[in-house]
CSV table of N, CA and C in Angstrom, one decimal:
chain,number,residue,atom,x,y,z
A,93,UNK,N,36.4,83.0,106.9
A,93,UNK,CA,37.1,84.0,106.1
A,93,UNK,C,38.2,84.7,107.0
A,94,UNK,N,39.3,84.9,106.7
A,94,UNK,CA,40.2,85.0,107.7
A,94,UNK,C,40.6,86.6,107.5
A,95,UNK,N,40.8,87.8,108.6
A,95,UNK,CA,40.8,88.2,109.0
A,95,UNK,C,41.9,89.2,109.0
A,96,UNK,N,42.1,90.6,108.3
A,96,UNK,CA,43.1,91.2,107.8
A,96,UNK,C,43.5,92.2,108.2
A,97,UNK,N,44.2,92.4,109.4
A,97,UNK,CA,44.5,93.9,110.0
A,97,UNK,C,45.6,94.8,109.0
A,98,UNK,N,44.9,95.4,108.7
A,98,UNK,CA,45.7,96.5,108.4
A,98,UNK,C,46.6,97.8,109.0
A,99,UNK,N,48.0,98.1,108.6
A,99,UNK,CA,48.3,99.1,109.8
A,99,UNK,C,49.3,99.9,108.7
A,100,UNK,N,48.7,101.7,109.3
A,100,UNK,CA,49.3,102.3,108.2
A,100,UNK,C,50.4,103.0,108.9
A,101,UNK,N,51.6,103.1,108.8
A,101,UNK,CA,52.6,103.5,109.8
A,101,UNK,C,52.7,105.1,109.8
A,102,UNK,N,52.9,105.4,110.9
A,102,UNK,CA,52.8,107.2,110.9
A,102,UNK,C,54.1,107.4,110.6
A,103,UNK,N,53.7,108.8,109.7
A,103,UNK,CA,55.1,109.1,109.0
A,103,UNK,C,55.9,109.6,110.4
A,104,UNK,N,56.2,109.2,111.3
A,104,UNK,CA,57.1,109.3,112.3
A,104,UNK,C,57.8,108.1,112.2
A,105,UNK,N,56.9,106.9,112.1
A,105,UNK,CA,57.8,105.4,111.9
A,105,UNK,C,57.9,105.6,111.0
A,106,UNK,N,57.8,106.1,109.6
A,106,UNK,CA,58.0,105.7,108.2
A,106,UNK,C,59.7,106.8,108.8
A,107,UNK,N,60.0,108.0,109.2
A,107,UNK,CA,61.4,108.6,109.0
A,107,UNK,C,61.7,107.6,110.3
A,108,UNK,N,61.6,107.1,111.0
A,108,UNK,CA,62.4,106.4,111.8
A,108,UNK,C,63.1,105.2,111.3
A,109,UNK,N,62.3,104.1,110.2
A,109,UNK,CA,62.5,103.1,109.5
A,109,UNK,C,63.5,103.7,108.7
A,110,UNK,N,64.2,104.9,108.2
A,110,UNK,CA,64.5,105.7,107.0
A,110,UNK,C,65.6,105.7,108.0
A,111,UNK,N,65.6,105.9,108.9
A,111,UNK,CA,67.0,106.2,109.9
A,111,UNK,C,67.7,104.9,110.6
A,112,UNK,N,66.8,103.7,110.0
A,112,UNK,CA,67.1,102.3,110.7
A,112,UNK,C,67.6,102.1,109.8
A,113,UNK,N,67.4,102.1,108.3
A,113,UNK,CA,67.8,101.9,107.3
A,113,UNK,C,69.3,102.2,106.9
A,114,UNK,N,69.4,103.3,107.0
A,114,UNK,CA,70.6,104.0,107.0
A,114,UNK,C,71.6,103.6,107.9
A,115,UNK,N,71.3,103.1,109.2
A,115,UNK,CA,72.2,102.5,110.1
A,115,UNK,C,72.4,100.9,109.8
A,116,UNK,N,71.9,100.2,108.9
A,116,UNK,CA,72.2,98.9,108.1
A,116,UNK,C,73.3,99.2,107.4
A,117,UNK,N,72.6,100.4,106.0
A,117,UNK,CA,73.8,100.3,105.2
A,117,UNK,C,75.2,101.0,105.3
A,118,UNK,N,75.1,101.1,106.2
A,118,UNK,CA,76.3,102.2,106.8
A,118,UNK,C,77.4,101.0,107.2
A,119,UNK,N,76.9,100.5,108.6
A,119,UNK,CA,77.1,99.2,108.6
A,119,UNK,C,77.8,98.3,107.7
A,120,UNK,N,76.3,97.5,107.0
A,120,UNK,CA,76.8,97.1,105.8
A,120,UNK,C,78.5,97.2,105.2
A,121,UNK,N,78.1,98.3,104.9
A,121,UNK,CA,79.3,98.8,104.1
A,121,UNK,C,80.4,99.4,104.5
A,122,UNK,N,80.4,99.1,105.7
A,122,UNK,CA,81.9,99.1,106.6
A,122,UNK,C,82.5,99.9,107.1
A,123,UNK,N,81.8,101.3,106.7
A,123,UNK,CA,81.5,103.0,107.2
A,123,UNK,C,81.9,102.8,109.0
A,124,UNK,N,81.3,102.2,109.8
A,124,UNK,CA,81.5,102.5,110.9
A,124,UNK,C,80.2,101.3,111.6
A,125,UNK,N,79.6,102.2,112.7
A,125,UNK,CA,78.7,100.9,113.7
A,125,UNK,C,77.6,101.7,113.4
A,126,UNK,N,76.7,100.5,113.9
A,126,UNK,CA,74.6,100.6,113.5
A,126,UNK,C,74.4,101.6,113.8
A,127,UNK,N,74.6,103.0,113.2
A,127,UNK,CA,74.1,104.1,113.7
A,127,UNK,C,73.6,104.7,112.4
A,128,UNK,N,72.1,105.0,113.0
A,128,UNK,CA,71.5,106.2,111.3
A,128,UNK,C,70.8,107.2,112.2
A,129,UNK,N,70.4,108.5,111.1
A,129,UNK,CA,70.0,109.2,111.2
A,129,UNK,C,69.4,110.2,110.1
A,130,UNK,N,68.2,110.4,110.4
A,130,UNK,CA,67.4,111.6,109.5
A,130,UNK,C,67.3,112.8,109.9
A,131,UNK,N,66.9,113.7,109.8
A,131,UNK,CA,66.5,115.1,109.9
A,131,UNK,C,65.2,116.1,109.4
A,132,UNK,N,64.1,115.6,109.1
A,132,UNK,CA,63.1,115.9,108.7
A,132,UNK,C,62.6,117.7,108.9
A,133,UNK,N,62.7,118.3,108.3
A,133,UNK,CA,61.5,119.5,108.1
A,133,UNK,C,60.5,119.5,107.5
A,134,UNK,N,59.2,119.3,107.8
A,134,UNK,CA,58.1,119.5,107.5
A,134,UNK,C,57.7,118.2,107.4
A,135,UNK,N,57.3,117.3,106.2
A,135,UNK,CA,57.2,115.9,105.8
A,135,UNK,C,59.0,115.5,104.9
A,136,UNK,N,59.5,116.9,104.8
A,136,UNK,CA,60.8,116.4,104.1
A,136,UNK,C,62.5,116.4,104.9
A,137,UNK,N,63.3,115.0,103.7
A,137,UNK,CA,64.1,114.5,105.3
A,137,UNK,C,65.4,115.6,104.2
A,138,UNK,N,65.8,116.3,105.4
A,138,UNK,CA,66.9,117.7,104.9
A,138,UNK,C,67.8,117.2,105.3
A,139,UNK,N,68.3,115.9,106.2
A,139,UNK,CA,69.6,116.0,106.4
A,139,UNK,C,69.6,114.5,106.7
A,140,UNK,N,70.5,113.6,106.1
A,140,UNK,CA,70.9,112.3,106.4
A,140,UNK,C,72.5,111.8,107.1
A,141,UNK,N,72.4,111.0,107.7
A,141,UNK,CA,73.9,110.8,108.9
A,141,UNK,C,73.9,109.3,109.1
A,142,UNK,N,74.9,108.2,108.8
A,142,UNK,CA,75.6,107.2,109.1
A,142,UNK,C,76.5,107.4,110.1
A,143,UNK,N,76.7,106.7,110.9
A,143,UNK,CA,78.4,106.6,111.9
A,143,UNK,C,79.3,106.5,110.8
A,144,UNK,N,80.2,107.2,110.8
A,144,UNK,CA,81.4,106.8,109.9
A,144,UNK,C,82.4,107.3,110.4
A,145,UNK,N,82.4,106.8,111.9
A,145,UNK,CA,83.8,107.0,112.8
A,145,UNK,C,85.0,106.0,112.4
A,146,UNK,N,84.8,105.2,111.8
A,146,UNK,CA,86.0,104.1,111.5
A,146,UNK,C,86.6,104.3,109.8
A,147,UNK,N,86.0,104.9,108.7
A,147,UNK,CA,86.2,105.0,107.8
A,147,UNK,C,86.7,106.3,107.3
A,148,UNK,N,86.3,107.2,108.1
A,148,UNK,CA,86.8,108.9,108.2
A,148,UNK,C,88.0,108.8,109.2
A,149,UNK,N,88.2,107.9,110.3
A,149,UNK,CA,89.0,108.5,111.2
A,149,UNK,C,88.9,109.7,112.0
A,150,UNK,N,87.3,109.5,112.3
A,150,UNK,CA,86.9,110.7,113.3
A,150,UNK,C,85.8,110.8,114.4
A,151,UNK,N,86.3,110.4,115.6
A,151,UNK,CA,85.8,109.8,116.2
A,151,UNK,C,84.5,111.2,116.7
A,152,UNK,N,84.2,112.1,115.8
A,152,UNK,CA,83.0,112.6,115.9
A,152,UNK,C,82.0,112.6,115.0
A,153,UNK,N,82.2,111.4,114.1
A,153,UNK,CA,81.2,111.4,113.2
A,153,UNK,C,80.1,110.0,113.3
A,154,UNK,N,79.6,110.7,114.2
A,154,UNK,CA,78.4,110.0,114.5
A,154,UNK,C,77.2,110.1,113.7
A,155,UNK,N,76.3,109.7,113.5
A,155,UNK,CA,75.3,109.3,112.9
A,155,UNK,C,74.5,111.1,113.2
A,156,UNK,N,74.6,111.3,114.2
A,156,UNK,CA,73.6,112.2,114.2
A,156,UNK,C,74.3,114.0,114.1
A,157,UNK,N,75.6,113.9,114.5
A,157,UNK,CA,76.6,114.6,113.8
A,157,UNK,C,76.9,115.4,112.6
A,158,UNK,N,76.9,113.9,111.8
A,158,UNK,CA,77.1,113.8,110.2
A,158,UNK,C,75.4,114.6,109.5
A,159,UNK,N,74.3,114.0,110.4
A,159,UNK,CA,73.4,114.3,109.6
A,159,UNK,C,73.1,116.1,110.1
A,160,UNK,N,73.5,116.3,111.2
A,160,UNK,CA,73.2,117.4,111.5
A,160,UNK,C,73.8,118.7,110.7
A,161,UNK,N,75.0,118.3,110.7
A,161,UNK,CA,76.1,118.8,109.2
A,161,UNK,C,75.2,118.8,107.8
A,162,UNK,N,74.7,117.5,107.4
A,162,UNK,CA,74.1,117.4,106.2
A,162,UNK,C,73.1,118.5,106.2
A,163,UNK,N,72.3,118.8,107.2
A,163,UNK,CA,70.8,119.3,107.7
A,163,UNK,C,71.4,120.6,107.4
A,164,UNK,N,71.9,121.5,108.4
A,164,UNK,CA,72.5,122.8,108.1
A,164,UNK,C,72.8,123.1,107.0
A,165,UNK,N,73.7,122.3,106.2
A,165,UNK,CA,74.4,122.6,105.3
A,165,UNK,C,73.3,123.0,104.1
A,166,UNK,N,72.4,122.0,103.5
A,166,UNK,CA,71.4,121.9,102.6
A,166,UNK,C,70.6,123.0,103.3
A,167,UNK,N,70.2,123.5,104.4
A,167,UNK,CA,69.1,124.3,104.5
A,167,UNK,C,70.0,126.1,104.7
A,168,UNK,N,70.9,125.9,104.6
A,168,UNK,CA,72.0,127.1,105.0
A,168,UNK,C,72.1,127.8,106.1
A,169,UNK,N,71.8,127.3,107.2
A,169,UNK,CA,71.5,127.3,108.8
A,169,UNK,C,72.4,127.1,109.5
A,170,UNK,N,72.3,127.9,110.8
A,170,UNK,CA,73.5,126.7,111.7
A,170,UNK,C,72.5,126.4,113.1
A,171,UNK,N,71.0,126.6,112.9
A,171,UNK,CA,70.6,126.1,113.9
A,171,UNK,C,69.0,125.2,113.2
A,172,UNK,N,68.3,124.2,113.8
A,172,UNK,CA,67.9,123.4,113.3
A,172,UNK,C,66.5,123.5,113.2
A,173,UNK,N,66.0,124.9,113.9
A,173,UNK,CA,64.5,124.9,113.6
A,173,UNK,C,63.1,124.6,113.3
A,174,UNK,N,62.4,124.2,113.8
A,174,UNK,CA,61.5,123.5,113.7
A,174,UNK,C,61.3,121.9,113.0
A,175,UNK,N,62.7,121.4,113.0
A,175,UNK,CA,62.9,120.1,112.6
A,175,UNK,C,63.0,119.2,113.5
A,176,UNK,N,62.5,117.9,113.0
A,176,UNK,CA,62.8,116.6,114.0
A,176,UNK,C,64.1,115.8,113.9
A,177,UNK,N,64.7,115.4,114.7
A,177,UNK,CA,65.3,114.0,114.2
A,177,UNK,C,65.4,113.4,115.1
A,178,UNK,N,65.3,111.8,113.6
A,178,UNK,CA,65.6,110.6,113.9
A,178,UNK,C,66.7,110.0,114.0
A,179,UNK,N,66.4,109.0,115.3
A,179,UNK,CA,68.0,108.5,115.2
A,179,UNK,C,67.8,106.9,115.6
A,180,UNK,N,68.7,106.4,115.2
A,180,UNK,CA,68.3,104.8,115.5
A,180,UNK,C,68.5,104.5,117.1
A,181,UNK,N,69.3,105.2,117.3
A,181,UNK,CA,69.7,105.0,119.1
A,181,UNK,C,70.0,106.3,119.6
A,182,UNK,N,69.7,105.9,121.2
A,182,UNK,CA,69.3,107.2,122.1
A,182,UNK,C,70.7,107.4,121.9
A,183,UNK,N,70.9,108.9,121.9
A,183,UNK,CA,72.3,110.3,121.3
A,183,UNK,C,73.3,109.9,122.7
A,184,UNK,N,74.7,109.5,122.3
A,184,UNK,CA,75.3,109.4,123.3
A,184,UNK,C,75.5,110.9,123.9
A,185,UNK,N,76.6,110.9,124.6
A,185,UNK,CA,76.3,112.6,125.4
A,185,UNK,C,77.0,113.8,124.2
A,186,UNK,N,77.9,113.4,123.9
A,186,UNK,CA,78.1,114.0,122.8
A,186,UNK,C,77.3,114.5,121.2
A,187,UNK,N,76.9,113.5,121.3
A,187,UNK,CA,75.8,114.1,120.1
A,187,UNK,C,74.2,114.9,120.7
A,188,UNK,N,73.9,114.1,122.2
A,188,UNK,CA,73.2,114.8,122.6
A,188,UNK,C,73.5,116.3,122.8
A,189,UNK,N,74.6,117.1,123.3
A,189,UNK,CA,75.3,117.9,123.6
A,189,UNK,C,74.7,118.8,121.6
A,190,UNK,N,75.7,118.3,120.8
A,190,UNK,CA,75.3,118.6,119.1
A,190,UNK,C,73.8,119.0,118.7
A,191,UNK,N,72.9,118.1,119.2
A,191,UNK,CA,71.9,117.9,119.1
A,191,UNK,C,71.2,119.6,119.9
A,192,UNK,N,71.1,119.5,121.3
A,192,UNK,CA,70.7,120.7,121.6
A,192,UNK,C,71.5,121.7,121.2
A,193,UNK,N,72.5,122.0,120.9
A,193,UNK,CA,73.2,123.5,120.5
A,193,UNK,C,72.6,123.5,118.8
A,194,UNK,N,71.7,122.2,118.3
A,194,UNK,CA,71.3,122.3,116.9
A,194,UNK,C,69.5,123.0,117.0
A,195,UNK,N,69.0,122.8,118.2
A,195,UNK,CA,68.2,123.8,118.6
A,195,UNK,C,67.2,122.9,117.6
A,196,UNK,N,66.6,121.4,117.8
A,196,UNK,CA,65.1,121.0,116.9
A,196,UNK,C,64.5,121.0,117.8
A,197,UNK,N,63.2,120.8,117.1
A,197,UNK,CA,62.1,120.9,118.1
A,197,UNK,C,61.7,119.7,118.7
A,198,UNK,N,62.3,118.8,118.2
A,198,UNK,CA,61.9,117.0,118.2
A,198,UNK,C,62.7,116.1,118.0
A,199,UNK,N,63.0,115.2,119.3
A,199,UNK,CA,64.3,114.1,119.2
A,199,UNK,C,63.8,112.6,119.4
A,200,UNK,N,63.7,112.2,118.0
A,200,UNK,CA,62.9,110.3,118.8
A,200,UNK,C,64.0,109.7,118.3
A,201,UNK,N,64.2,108.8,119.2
A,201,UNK,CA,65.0,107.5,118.8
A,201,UNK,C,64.5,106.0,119.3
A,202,UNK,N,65.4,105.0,118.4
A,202,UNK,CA,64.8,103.6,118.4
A,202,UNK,C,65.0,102.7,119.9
A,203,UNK,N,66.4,102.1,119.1
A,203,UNK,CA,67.4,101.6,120.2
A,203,UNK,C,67.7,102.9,121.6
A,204,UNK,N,67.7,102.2,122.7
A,204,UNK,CA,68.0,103.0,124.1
A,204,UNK,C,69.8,102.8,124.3
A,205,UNK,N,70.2,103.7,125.0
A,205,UNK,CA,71.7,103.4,125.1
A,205,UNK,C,71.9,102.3,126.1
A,206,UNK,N,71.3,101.4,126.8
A,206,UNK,CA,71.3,100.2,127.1
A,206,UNK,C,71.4,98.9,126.0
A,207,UNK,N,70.7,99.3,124.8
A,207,UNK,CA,70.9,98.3,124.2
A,207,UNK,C,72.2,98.5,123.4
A,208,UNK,N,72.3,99.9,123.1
A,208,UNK,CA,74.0,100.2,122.9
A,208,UNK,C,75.1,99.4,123.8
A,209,UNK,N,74.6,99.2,124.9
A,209,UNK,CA,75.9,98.8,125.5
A,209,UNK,C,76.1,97.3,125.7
A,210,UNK,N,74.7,96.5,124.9
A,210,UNK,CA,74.3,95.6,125.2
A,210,UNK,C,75.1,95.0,123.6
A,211,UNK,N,74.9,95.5,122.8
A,211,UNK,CA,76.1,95.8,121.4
A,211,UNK,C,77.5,95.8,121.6
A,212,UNK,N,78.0,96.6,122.7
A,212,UNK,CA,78.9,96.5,122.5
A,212,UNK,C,79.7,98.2,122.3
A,213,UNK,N,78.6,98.8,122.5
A,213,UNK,CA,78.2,100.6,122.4
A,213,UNK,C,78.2,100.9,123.7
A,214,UNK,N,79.6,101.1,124.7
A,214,UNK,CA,78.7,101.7,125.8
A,214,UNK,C,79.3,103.0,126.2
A,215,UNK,N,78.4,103.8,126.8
A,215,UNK,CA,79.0,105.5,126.4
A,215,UNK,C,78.5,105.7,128.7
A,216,UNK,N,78.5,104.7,129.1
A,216,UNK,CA,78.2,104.8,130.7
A,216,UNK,C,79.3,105.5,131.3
A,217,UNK,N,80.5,105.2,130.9
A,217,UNK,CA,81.7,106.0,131.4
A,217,UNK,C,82.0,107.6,131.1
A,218,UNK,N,81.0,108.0,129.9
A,218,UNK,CA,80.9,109.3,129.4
A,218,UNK,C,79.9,109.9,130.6
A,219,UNK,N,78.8,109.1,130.7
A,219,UNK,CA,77.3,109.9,131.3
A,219,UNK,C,78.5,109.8,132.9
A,220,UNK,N,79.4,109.0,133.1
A,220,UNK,CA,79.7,109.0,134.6
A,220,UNK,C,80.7,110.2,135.3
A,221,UNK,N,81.1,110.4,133.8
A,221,UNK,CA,82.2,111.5,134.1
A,221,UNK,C,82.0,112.9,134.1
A,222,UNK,N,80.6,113.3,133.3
A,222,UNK,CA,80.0,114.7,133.4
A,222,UNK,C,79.6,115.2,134.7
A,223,UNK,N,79.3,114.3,135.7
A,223,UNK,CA,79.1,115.4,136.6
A,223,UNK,C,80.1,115.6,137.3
A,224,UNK,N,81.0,115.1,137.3
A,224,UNK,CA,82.2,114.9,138.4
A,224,UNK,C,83.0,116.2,138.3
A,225,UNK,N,83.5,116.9,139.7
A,225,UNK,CA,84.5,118.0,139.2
A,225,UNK,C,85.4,117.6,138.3
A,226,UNK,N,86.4,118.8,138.0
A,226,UNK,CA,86.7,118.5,136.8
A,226,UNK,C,88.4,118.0,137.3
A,227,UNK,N,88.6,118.5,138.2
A,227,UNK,CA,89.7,117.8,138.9
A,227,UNK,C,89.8,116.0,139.3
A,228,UNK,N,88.5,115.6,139.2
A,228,UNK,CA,87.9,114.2,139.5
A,228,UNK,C,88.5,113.6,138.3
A,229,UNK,N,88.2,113.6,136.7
A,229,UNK,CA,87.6,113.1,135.7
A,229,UNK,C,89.1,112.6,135.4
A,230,UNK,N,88.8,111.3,135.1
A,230,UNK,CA,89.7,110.3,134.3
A,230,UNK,C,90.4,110.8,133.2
A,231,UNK,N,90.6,111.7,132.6
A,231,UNK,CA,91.5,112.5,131.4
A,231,UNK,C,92.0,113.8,132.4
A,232,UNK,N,93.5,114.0,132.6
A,232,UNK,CA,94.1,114.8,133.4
A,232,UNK,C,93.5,116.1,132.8
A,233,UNK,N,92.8,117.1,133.6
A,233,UNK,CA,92.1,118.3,132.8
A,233,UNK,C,92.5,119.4,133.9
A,234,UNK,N,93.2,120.6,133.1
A,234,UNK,CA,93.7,121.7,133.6
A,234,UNK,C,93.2,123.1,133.4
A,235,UNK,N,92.9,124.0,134.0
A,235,UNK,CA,92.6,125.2,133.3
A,235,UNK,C,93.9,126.0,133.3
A,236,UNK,N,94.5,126.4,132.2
A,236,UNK,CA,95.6,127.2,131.7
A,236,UNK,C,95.1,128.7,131.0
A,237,UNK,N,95.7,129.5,131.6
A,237,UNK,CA,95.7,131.0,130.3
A,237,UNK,C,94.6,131.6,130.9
A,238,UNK,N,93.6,131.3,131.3
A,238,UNK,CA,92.0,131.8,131.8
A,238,UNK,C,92.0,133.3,131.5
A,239,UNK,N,93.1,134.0,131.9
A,239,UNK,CA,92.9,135.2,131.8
A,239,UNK,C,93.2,135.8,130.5
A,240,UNK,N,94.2,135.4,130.0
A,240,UNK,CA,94.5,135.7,128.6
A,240,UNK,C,93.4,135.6,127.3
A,241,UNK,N,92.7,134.6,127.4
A,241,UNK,CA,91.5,133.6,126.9
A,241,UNK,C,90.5,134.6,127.5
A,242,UNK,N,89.8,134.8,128.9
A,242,UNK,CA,89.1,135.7,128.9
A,242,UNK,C,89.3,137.0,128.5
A,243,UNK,N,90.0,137.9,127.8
A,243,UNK,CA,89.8,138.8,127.1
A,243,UNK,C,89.5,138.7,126.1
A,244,UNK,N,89.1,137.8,125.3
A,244,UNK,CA,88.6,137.2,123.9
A,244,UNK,C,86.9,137.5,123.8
A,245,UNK,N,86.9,136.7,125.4
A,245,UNK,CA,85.2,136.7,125.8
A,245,UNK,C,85.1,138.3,125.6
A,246,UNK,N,85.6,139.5,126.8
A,246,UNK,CA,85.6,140.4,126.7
A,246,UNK,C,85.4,140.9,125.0
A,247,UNK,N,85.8,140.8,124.3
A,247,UNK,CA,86.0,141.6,122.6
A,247,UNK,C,84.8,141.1,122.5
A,248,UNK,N,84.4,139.6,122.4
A,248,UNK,CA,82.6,139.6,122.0
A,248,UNK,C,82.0,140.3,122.3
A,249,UNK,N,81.7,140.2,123.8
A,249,UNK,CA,80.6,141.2,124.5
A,249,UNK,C,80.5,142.4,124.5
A,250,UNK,N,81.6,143.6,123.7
A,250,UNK,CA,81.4,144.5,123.1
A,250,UNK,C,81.3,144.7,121.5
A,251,UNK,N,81.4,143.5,120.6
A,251,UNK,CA,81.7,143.4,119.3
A,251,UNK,C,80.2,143.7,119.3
A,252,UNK,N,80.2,144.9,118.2
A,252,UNK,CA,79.0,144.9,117.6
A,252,UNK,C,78.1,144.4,116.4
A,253,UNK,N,79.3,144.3,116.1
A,253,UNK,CA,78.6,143.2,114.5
A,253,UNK,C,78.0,141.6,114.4
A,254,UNK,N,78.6,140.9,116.0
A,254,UNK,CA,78.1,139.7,116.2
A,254,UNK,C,77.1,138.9,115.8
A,255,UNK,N,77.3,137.6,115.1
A,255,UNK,CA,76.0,137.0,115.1
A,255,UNK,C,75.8,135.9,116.2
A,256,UNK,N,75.0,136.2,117.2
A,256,UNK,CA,74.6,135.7,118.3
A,256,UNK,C,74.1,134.3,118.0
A,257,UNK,N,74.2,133.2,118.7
A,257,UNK,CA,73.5,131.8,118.7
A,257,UNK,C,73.4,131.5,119.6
């Protein structure tokens, strides 16, 4: 009598499958590269995200970007509270960057940014240039106006009506 394992997937693989998914048909359908993303609060997914950097013409619309957009928007938030998200692959520094100023409580992903680069995705020259001064970095970068610009800072930090994030 042969012998039948059964395996019931934890709804952590079941929204990660949902976010693999999404990076097919995104794909697929010529939106941009294998990138998906979900956004889950509680057992329910509040915000969904494809790469669709090639079809928007915006090279910030990343999978996890887009859904993060989607997620605030539907919950009327601008920060992500007690939500998870999934992502098909580990958040380049940019979306990582997105990601923590989105403030969830939980980030799992499939693919690692090695196999991103193993694709043909590689974001190594991003992770190489953050630490470098800023005088170092391969894009000519200047600080201009500083002081004019910091009086701005100044008007916040006495504005009283502010909504803080």
């Amino acid at each position: 009598m042969p012998f039948f394992y059964l395996y019931i997937m934890t709804r952590e693989e079941q929204f990660m499958l949902e976010a693999i998914a999404l990076s097919r048909q995104g794909m697929l359908n010529g939106e941009g590269g294998p990138f998906g993303c979900v956004i889950v609060k509680g057992d329910t997914i509040v915000g969904r995200g494809w790469n669709q950097v090639t079809s928007t013409n915006d090279p910030t619309a990343h999978a996890e970007v887009v859904a993060i957009r989607d997620a605030c928007k539907n919950l009327g938030v601008f920060q992500l509270d007690g939500c998870e998200i999934y992502t098909s692959c580990e958040p380049c520094p940019m979306c990582l960057g997105a990601i923590y100023w989105a403030r969830p409580a939980k980030l799992y992903f499939a693919n690692t940014r090695y196999d991103a680069a193993t694709a043909g995705f590689d974001d190594a020259f991003i992770y190489e240039e953050l630490p470098l001064p800023v005088e170092s970095r391969k894009i000519a970068t200047s600080c201009l106006c500083r002081d004019h610009a910091f009086s701005v800072f100044e008007e916040w930090m006495i504005k009283a009506d502010k909504k803080e994030y």
